[in-house]
mmCIF file of N, CA and C in Angstrom:
data_model
loop_
_atom_site.group_PDB
_atom_site.id
_atom_site.type_symbol
_atom_site.label_atom_id
_atom_site.label_comp_id
_atom_site.label_asym_id
_atom_site.label_seq_id
_atom_site.Cartn_x
_atom_site.Cartn_y
_atom_site.Cartn_z
ATOM 1 N N MET A 1 41.030 18.550 -8.348
ATOM 2 C CA MET A 1 40.113 18.104 -7.319
ATOM 3 C C MET A 1 39.397 16.858 -7.814
ATOM 4 N N GLY A 2 39.310 15.829 -6.976
ATOM 5 C CA GLY A 2 38.664 14.583 -7.334
ATOM 6 C C GLY A 2 37.163 14.639 -7.180
ATOM 7 N N LYS A 3 36.553 13.572 -7.643
ATOM 8 C CA LYS A 3 35.104 13.459 -7.558
ATOM 9 C C LYS A 3 34.679 13.288 -6.104
ATOM 10 N N VAL A 4 33.670 14.031 -5.668
ATOM 11 C CA VAL A 4 33.188 13.972 -4.289
ATOM 12 C C VAL A 4 31.972 13.068 -4.185
ATOM 13 N N LEU A 5 30.970 13.322 -5.029
ATOM 14 C CA LEU A 5 29.719 12.567 -4.958
ATOM 15 C C LEU A 5 29.881 11.187 -5.564
ATOM 16 N N ARG A 6 29.296 10.222 -4.903
ATOM 17 C CA ARG A 6 29.315 8.862 -5.423
ATOM 18 C C ARG A 6 28.028 8.574 -6.193
ATOM 19 N N ASP A 7 26.885 8.691 -5.523
ATOM 20 C CA ASP A 7 25.589 8.402 -6.126
ATOM 21 C C ASP A 7 24.672 9.606 -5.958
ATOM 22 N N ILE A 8 23.721 9.751 -6.887
ATOM 23 C CA ILE A 8 22.761 10.853 -6.835
ATOM 24 C C ILE A 8 21.378 10.319 -7.193
ATOM 25 N N TRP A 9 20.376 10.797 -6.454
ATOM 26 C CA TRP A 9 18.977 10.487 -6.745
ATOM 27 C C TRP A 9 18.180 11.780 -6.709
ATOM 28 N N ILE A 10 17.194 11.899 -7.579
ATOM 29 C CA ILE A 10 16.222 12.992 -7.512
ATOM 30 C C ILE A 10 14.864 12.333 -7.336
ATOM 31 N N LEU A 11 14.172 12.730 -6.258
ATOM 32 C CA LEU A 11 12.910 12.098 -5.885
ATOM 33 C C LEU A 11 11.799 13.126 -5.794
ATOM 34 N N THR A 12 10.588 12.685 -6.064
ATOM 35 C CA THR A 12 9.433 13.532 -5.769
ATOM 36 C C THR A 12 9.159 13.419 -4.276
ATOM 37 N N GLN A 13 8.334 14.322 -3.744
ATOM 38 C CA GLN A 13 8.001 14.257 -2.319
ATOM 39 C C GLN A 13 7.306 12.950 -1.969
ATOM 40 N N SER A 14 6.615 12.367 -2.932
ATOM 41 C CA SER A 14 5.911 11.114 -2.661
ATOM 42 C C SER A 14 6.825 9.898 -2.765
ATOM 43 N N GLY A 15 8.095 10.108 -3.123
ATOM 44 C CA GLY A 15 9.060 9.017 -3.121
ATOM 45 C C GLY A 15 9.348 8.386 -4.464
ATOM 46 N N ILE A 16 8.822 8.937 -5.541
ATOM 47 C CA ILE A 16 9.094 8.390 -6.869
ATOM 48 C C ILE A 16 10.454 8.896 -7.343
ATOM 49 N N THR A 17 11.307 7.969 -7.737
ATOM 50 C CA THR A 17 12.631 8.328 -8.240
ATOM 51 C C THR A 17 12.500 8.757 -9.694
ATOM 52 N N VAL A 18 12.825 10.021 -9.981
ATOM 53 C CA VAL A 18 12.742 10.522 -11.351
ATOM 54 C C VAL A 18 14.105 10.494 -12.043
ATOM 55 N N PHE A 19 15.174 10.408 -11.256
ATOM 56 C CA PHE A 19 16.518 10.295 -11.812
ATOM 57 C C PHE A 19 17.411 9.623 -10.783
ATOM 58 N N SER A 20 18.294 8.760 -11.248
ATOM 59 C CA SER A 20 19.314 8.198 -10.356
ATOM 60 C C SER A 20 20.569 7.901 -11.159
ATOM 61 N N ARG A 21 21.695 8.165 -10.536
ATOM 62 C CA ARG A 21 22.988 7.775 -11.076
ATOM 63 C C ARG A 21 23.695 7.064 -9.937
ATOM 64 N N VAL A 22 23.726 5.744 -10.029
ATOM 65 C CA VAL A 22 24.246 4.918 -8.948
ATOM 66 C C VAL A 22 25.384 4.067 -9.492
ATOM 67 N N ILE A 23 26.531 4.134 -8.838
ATOM 68 C CA ILE A 23 27.716 3.404 -9.284
ATOM 69 C C ILE A 23 27.529 1.893 -9.151
ATOM 70 N N ASP A 24 27.083 1.442 -7.995
ATOM 71 C CA ASP A 24 26.940 0.008 -7.717
ATOM 72 C C ASP A 24 25.544 -0.249 -7.156
ATOM 73 N N PRO A 25 24.538 -0.408 -8.040
ATOM 74 C CA PRO A 25 23.162 -0.555 -7.553
ATOM 75 C C PRO A 25 22.958 -1.844 -6.756
ATOM 76 N N ARG A 26 22.469 -1.680 -5.533
ATOM 77 C CA ARG A 26 22.185 -2.833 -4.673
ATOM 78 C C ARG A 26 20.712 -2.887 -4.301
ATOM 79 N N ILE A 27 20.000 -1.799 -4.600
ATOM 80 C CA ILE A 27 18.591 -1.728 -4.265
ATOM 81 C C ILE A 27 17.861 -1.008 -5.400
ATOM 82 N N ASN A 28 16.652 -1.406 -5.646
ATOM 83 C CA ASN A 28 15.826 -0.791 -6.671
ATOM 84 C C ASN A 28 15.678 0.706 -6.383
ATOM 85 N N PRO A 29 15.896 1.565 -7.376
ATOM 86 C CA PRO A 29 15.801 3.014 -7.147
ATOM 87 C C PRO A 29 14.436 3.462 -6.614
ATOM 88 N N GLN A 30 13.367 2.795 -7.022
ATOM 89 C CA GLN A 30 12.034 3.177 -6.538
ATOM 90 C C GLN A 30 11.867 2.834 -5.059
ATOM 91 N N ILE A 31 12.428 1.712 -4.628
ATOM 92 C CA ILE A 31 12.366 1.343 -3.205
ATOM 93 C C ILE A 31 13.201 2.326 -2.388
ATOM 94 N N PHE A 32 14.379 2.677 -2.897
ATOM 95 C CA PHE A 32 15.220 3.655 -2.214
ATOM 96 C C PHE A 32 14.496 4.992 -2.098
ATOM 97 N N GLY A 33 13.865 5.429 -3.173
ATOM 98 C CA GLY A 33 13.131 6.690 -3.164
ATOM 99 C C GLY A 33 12.005 6.695 -2.149
ATOM 100 N N ALA A 34 11.270 5.598 -2.082
ATOM 101 C CA ALA A 34 10.174 5.498 -1.112
ATOM 102 C C ALA A 34 10.710 5.556 0.314
ATOM 103 N N LEU A 35 11.824 4.881 0.567
ATOM 104 C CA LEU A 35 12.431 4.884 1.901
ATOM 105 C C LEU A 35 12.900 6.288 2.290
ATOM 106 N N MET A 36 13.593 6.975 1.387
ATOM 107 C CA MET A 36 14.081 8.328 1.686
ATOM 108 C C MET A 36 12.926 9.290 1.934
ATOM 109 N N SER A 37 11.884 9.169 1.131
ATOM 110 C CA SER A 37 10.714 10.026 1.312
ATOM 111 C C SER A 37 10.048 9.761 2.656
ATOM 112 N N ALA A 38 9.928 8.490 3.019
ATOM 113 C CA ALA A 38 9.316 8.134 4.305
ATOM 114 C C ALA A 38 10.152 8.652 5.474
ATOM 115 N N LEU A 39 11.472 8.488 5.402
ATOM 116 C CA LEU A 39 12.349 8.996 6.463
ATOM 117 C C LEU A 39 12.235 10.513 6.591
ATOM 118 N N ASN A 40 12.204 11.200 5.466
ATOM 119 C CA ASN A 40 12.106 12.654 5.498
ATOM 120 C C ASN A 40 10.759 13.103 6.060
ATOM 121 N N THR A 41 9.683 12.444 5.667
ATOM 122 C CA THR A 41 8.357 12.789 6.188
ATOM 123 C C THR A 41 8.303 12.578 7.692
ATOM 124 N N TYR A 42 8.858 11.473 8.156
ATOM 125 C CA TYR A 42 8.902 11.185 9.596
ATOM 126 C C TYR A 42 9.716 12.256 10.331
ATOM 127 N N ALA A 43 10.868 12.612 9.768
ATOM 128 C CA ALA A 43 11.721 13.633 10.392
ATOM 129 C C ALA A 43 11.022 14.992 10.419
ATOM 130 N N GLU A 44 10.243 15.302 9.382
ATOM 131 C CA GLU A 44 9.506 16.570 9.358
ATOM 132 C C GLU A 44 8.472 16.633 10.476
ATOM 133 N N LYS A 45 7.914 15.495 10.840
ATOM 134 C CA LYS A 45 6.941 15.451 11.936
ATOM 135 C C LYS A 45 7.628 15.696 13.279
ATOM 136 N N LEU A 46 8.892 15.292 13.387
ATOM 137 C CA LEU A 46 9.638 15.444 14.635
ATOM 138 C C LEU A 46 10.294 16.812 14.772
ATOM 139 N N THR A 47 10.777 17.357 13.667
ATOM 140 C CA THR A 47 11.513 18.627 13.698
ATOM 141 C C THR A 47 11.121 19.478 12.504
ATOM 142 N N ASP A 48 11.504 20.719 12.535
ATOM 143 C CA ASP A 48 11.293 21.592 11.377
ATOM 144 C C ASP A 48 12.347 21.291 10.323
ATOM 145 N N GLY A 49 11.926 21.104 9.089
ATOM 146 C CA GLY A 49 12.872 20.964 7.998
ATOM 147 C C GLY A 49 13.176 19.548 7.551
ATOM 148 N N GLY A 50 12.842 18.545 8.314
ATOM 149 C CA GLY A 50 13.106 17.174 7.899
ATOM 150 C C GLY A 50 14.547 16.757 8.108
ATOM 151 N N ILE A 51 14.907 15.667 7.476
ATOM 152 C CA ILE A 51 16.250 15.103 7.634
ATOM 153 C C ILE A 51 17.198 15.794 6.650
ATOM 154 N N SER A 52 18.415 16.060 7.084
ATOM 155 C CA SER A 52 19.374 16.724 6.200
ATOM 156 C C SER A 52 20.544 15.816 5.831
ATOM 157 N N ASN A 53 20.944 14.922 6.740
ATOM 158 C CA ASN A 53 22.013 13.978 6.426
ATOM 159 C C ASN A 53 22.036 12.856 7.451
ATOM 160 N N PHE A 54 22.643 11.745 7.059
ATOM 161 C CA PHE A 54 22.834 10.617 7.963
ATOM 162 C C PHE A 54 23.960 9.753 7.419
ATOM 163 N N GLU A 55 24.480 8.869 8.270
ATOM 164 C CA GLU A 55 25.569 7.980 7.865
ATOM 165 C C GLU A 55 25.169 6.526 8.053
ATOM 166 N N VAL A 56 25.604 5.710 7.122
ATOM 167 C CA VAL A 56 25.466 4.263 7.203
ATOM 168 C C VAL A 56 26.855 3.694 6.964
ATOM 169 N N LYS A 57 27.404 3.103 7.992
ATOM 170 C CA LYS A 57 28.756 2.563 7.961
ATOM 171 C C LYS A 57 29.742 3.628 7.489
ATOM 172 N N LYS A 58 30.288 3.499 6.282
ATOM 173 C CA LYS A 58 31.299 4.450 5.796
ATOM 174 C C LYS A 58 30.762 5.375 4.707
ATOM 175 N N ILE A 59 29.434 5.477 4.632
ATOM 176 C CA ILE A 59 28.816 6.305 3.592
ATOM 177 C C ILE A 59 27.952 7.385 4.232
ATOM 178 N N ARG A 60 28.159 8.626 3.814
ATOM 179 C CA ARG A 60 27.353 9.756 4.295
ATOM 180 C C ARG A 60 26.334 10.124 3.221
ATOM 181 N N PHE A 61 25.067 10.212 3.617
ATOM 182 C CA PHE A 61 23.981 10.624 2.737
ATOM 183 C C PHE A 61 23.574 12.045 3.096
ATOM 184 N N VAL A 62 23.342 12.867 2.085
ATOM 185 C CA VAL A 62 22.903 14.246 2.285
ATOM 186 C C VAL A 62 21.631 14.450 1.466
ATOM 187 N N ILE A 63 20.659 15.132 2.071
ATOM 188 C CA ILE A 63 19.373 15.365 1.422
ATOM 189 C C ILE A 63 19.092 16.862 1.387
ATOM 190 N N ILE A 64 18.728 17.353 0.211
ATOM 191 C CA ILE A 64 18.318 18.748 0.047
ATOM 192 C C ILE A 64 16.904 18.747 -0.523
ATOM 193 N N ARG A 65 16.056 19.568 0.045
ATOM 194 C CA ARG A 65 14.693 19.701 -0.465
ATOM 195 C C ARG A 65 14.597 21.011 -1.239
ATOM 196 N N ARG A 66 14.195 20.903 -2.494
ATOM 197 C CA ARG A 66 13.998 22.070 -3.350
ATOM 198 C C ARG A 66 12.622 21.948 -3.991
ATOM 199 N N LYS A 67 11.757 22.907 -3.664
ATOM 200 C CA LYS A 67 10.378 22.913 -4.154
ATOM 201 C C LYS A 67 9.731 21.573 -3.842
ATOM 202 N N ARG A 68 9.372 20.800 -4.857
ATOM 203 C CA ARG A 68 8.680 19.529 -4.605
ATOM 204 C C ARG A 68 9.580 18.314 -4.825
ATOM 205 N N PHE A 69 10.879 18.520 -4.769
ATOM 206 C CA PHE A 69 11.814 17.425 -5.005
ATOM 207 C C PHE A 69 12.791 17.264 -3.847
ATOM 208 N N LEU A 70 13.248 16.037 -3.672
ATOM 209 C CA LEU A 70 14.329 15.733 -2.739
ATOM 210 C C LEU A 70 15.537 15.333 -3.578
ATOM 211 N N PHE A 71 16.664 15.973 -3.317
ATOM 212 C CA PHE A 71 17.915 15.634 -3.981
ATOM 213 C C PHE A 71 18.773 14.909 -2.952
ATOM 214 N N VAL A 72 19.126 13.677 -3.259
ATOM 215 C CA VAL A 72 19.882 12.844 -2.326
ATOM 216 C C VAL A 72 21.206 12.484 -2.990
ATOM 217 N N ALA A 73 22.286 12.623 -2.240
ATOM 218 C CA ALA A 73 23.605 12.232 -2.740
ATOM 219 C C ALA A 73 24.363 11.555 -1.614
ATOM 220 N N ASN A 74 25.308 10.716 -1.989
ATOM 221 C CA ASN A 74 26.157 10.124 -0.964
ATOM 222 C C ASN A 74 27.618 10.222 -1.376
ATOM 223 N N ALA A 75 28.452 10.084 -0.364
ATOM 224 C CA ALA A 75 29.899 10.139 -0.538
ATOM 225 C C ALA A 75 30.519 9.404 0.643
ATOM 226 N N SER A 76 31.805 9.282 0.628
ATOM 227 C CA SER A 76 32.518 8.675 1.749
ATOM 228 C C SER A 76 32.239 9.468 3.022
ATOM 229 N N SER A 77 32.182 8.782 4.148
ATOM 230 C CA SER A 77 31.951 9.474 5.422
ATOM 231 C C SER A 77 33.136 10.370 5.795
ATOM 232 N N LYS A 78 34.258 10.216 5.100
ATOM 233 C CA LYS A 78 35.415 11.082 5.339
ATOM 234 C C LYS A 78 35.202 12.479 4.755
ATOM 235 N N VAL A 79 34.275 12.585 3.800
ATOM 236 C CA VAL A 79 33.975 13.874 3.172
ATOM 237 C C VAL A 79 33.011 14.638 4.071
ATOM 238 N N LYS A 80 33.320 15.899 4.326
ATOM 239 C CA LYS A 80 32.471 16.712 5.198
ATOM 240 C C LYS A 80 31.126 16.991 4.532
ATOM 241 N N THR A 81 30.098 17.084 5.374
ATOM 242 C CA THR A 81 28.742 17.319 4.897
ATOM 243 C C THR A 81 28.661 18.572 4.032
ATOM 244 N N GLN A 82 29.311 19.645 4.441
ATOM 245 C CA GLN A 82 29.246 20.901 3.684
ATOM 246 C C GLN A 82 29.811 20.745 2.279
ATOM 247 N N LYS A 83 30.850 19.962 2.127
ATOM 248 C CA LYS A 83 31.441 19.747 0.804
ATOM 249 C C LYS A 83 30.467 18.989 -0.097
ATOM 250 N N ILE A 84 29.767 18.006 0.474
ATOM 251 C CA ILE A 84 28.757 17.263 -0.289
ATOM 252 C C ILE A 84 27.625 18.205 -0.684
ATOM 253 N N LEU A 85 27.179 19.035 0.261
ATOM 254 C CA LEU A 85 26.117 20.005 -0.026
ATOM 255 C C LEU A 85 26.523 20.954 -1.149
ATOM 256 N N ASN A 86 27.753 21.416 -1.123
ATOM 257 C CA ASN A 86 28.241 22.322 -2.167
ATOM 258 C C ASN A 86 28.213 21.657 -3.538
ATOM 259 N N GLU A 87 28.585 20.399 -3.594
ATOM 260 C CA GLU A 87 28.582 19.670 -4.859
ATOM 261 C C GLU A 87 27.159 19.407 -5.345
ATOM 262 N N LEU A 88 26.256 19.151 -4.422
ATOM 263 C CA LEU A 88 24.877 18.814 -4.763
ATOM 264 C C LEU A 88 24.073 20.041 -5.173
ATOM 265 N N SER A 89 24.438 21.201 -4.642
ATOM 266 C CA SER A 89 23.662 22.432 -4.915
ATOM 267 C C SER A 89 23.893 22.983 -6.295
#
């Protein structure tokens, strides 16, 4: 079985990136963390549970909230969300 996850970030609820493994960094990890935290906070105001996944072009992002951390991973949009979740958990 090949590698599923491309990039991984671990963020605090306030958006501070405490860990990142990014193959091709195009944005500062702290800026990315702040953006993901803001999107999740906004989604929590709209629905119960916040944001769980989204796609940008050919990349699928999946977010899991555990205690006070957000775990964010991405993979090809061809990979099913559940498979990404299984790898991230």
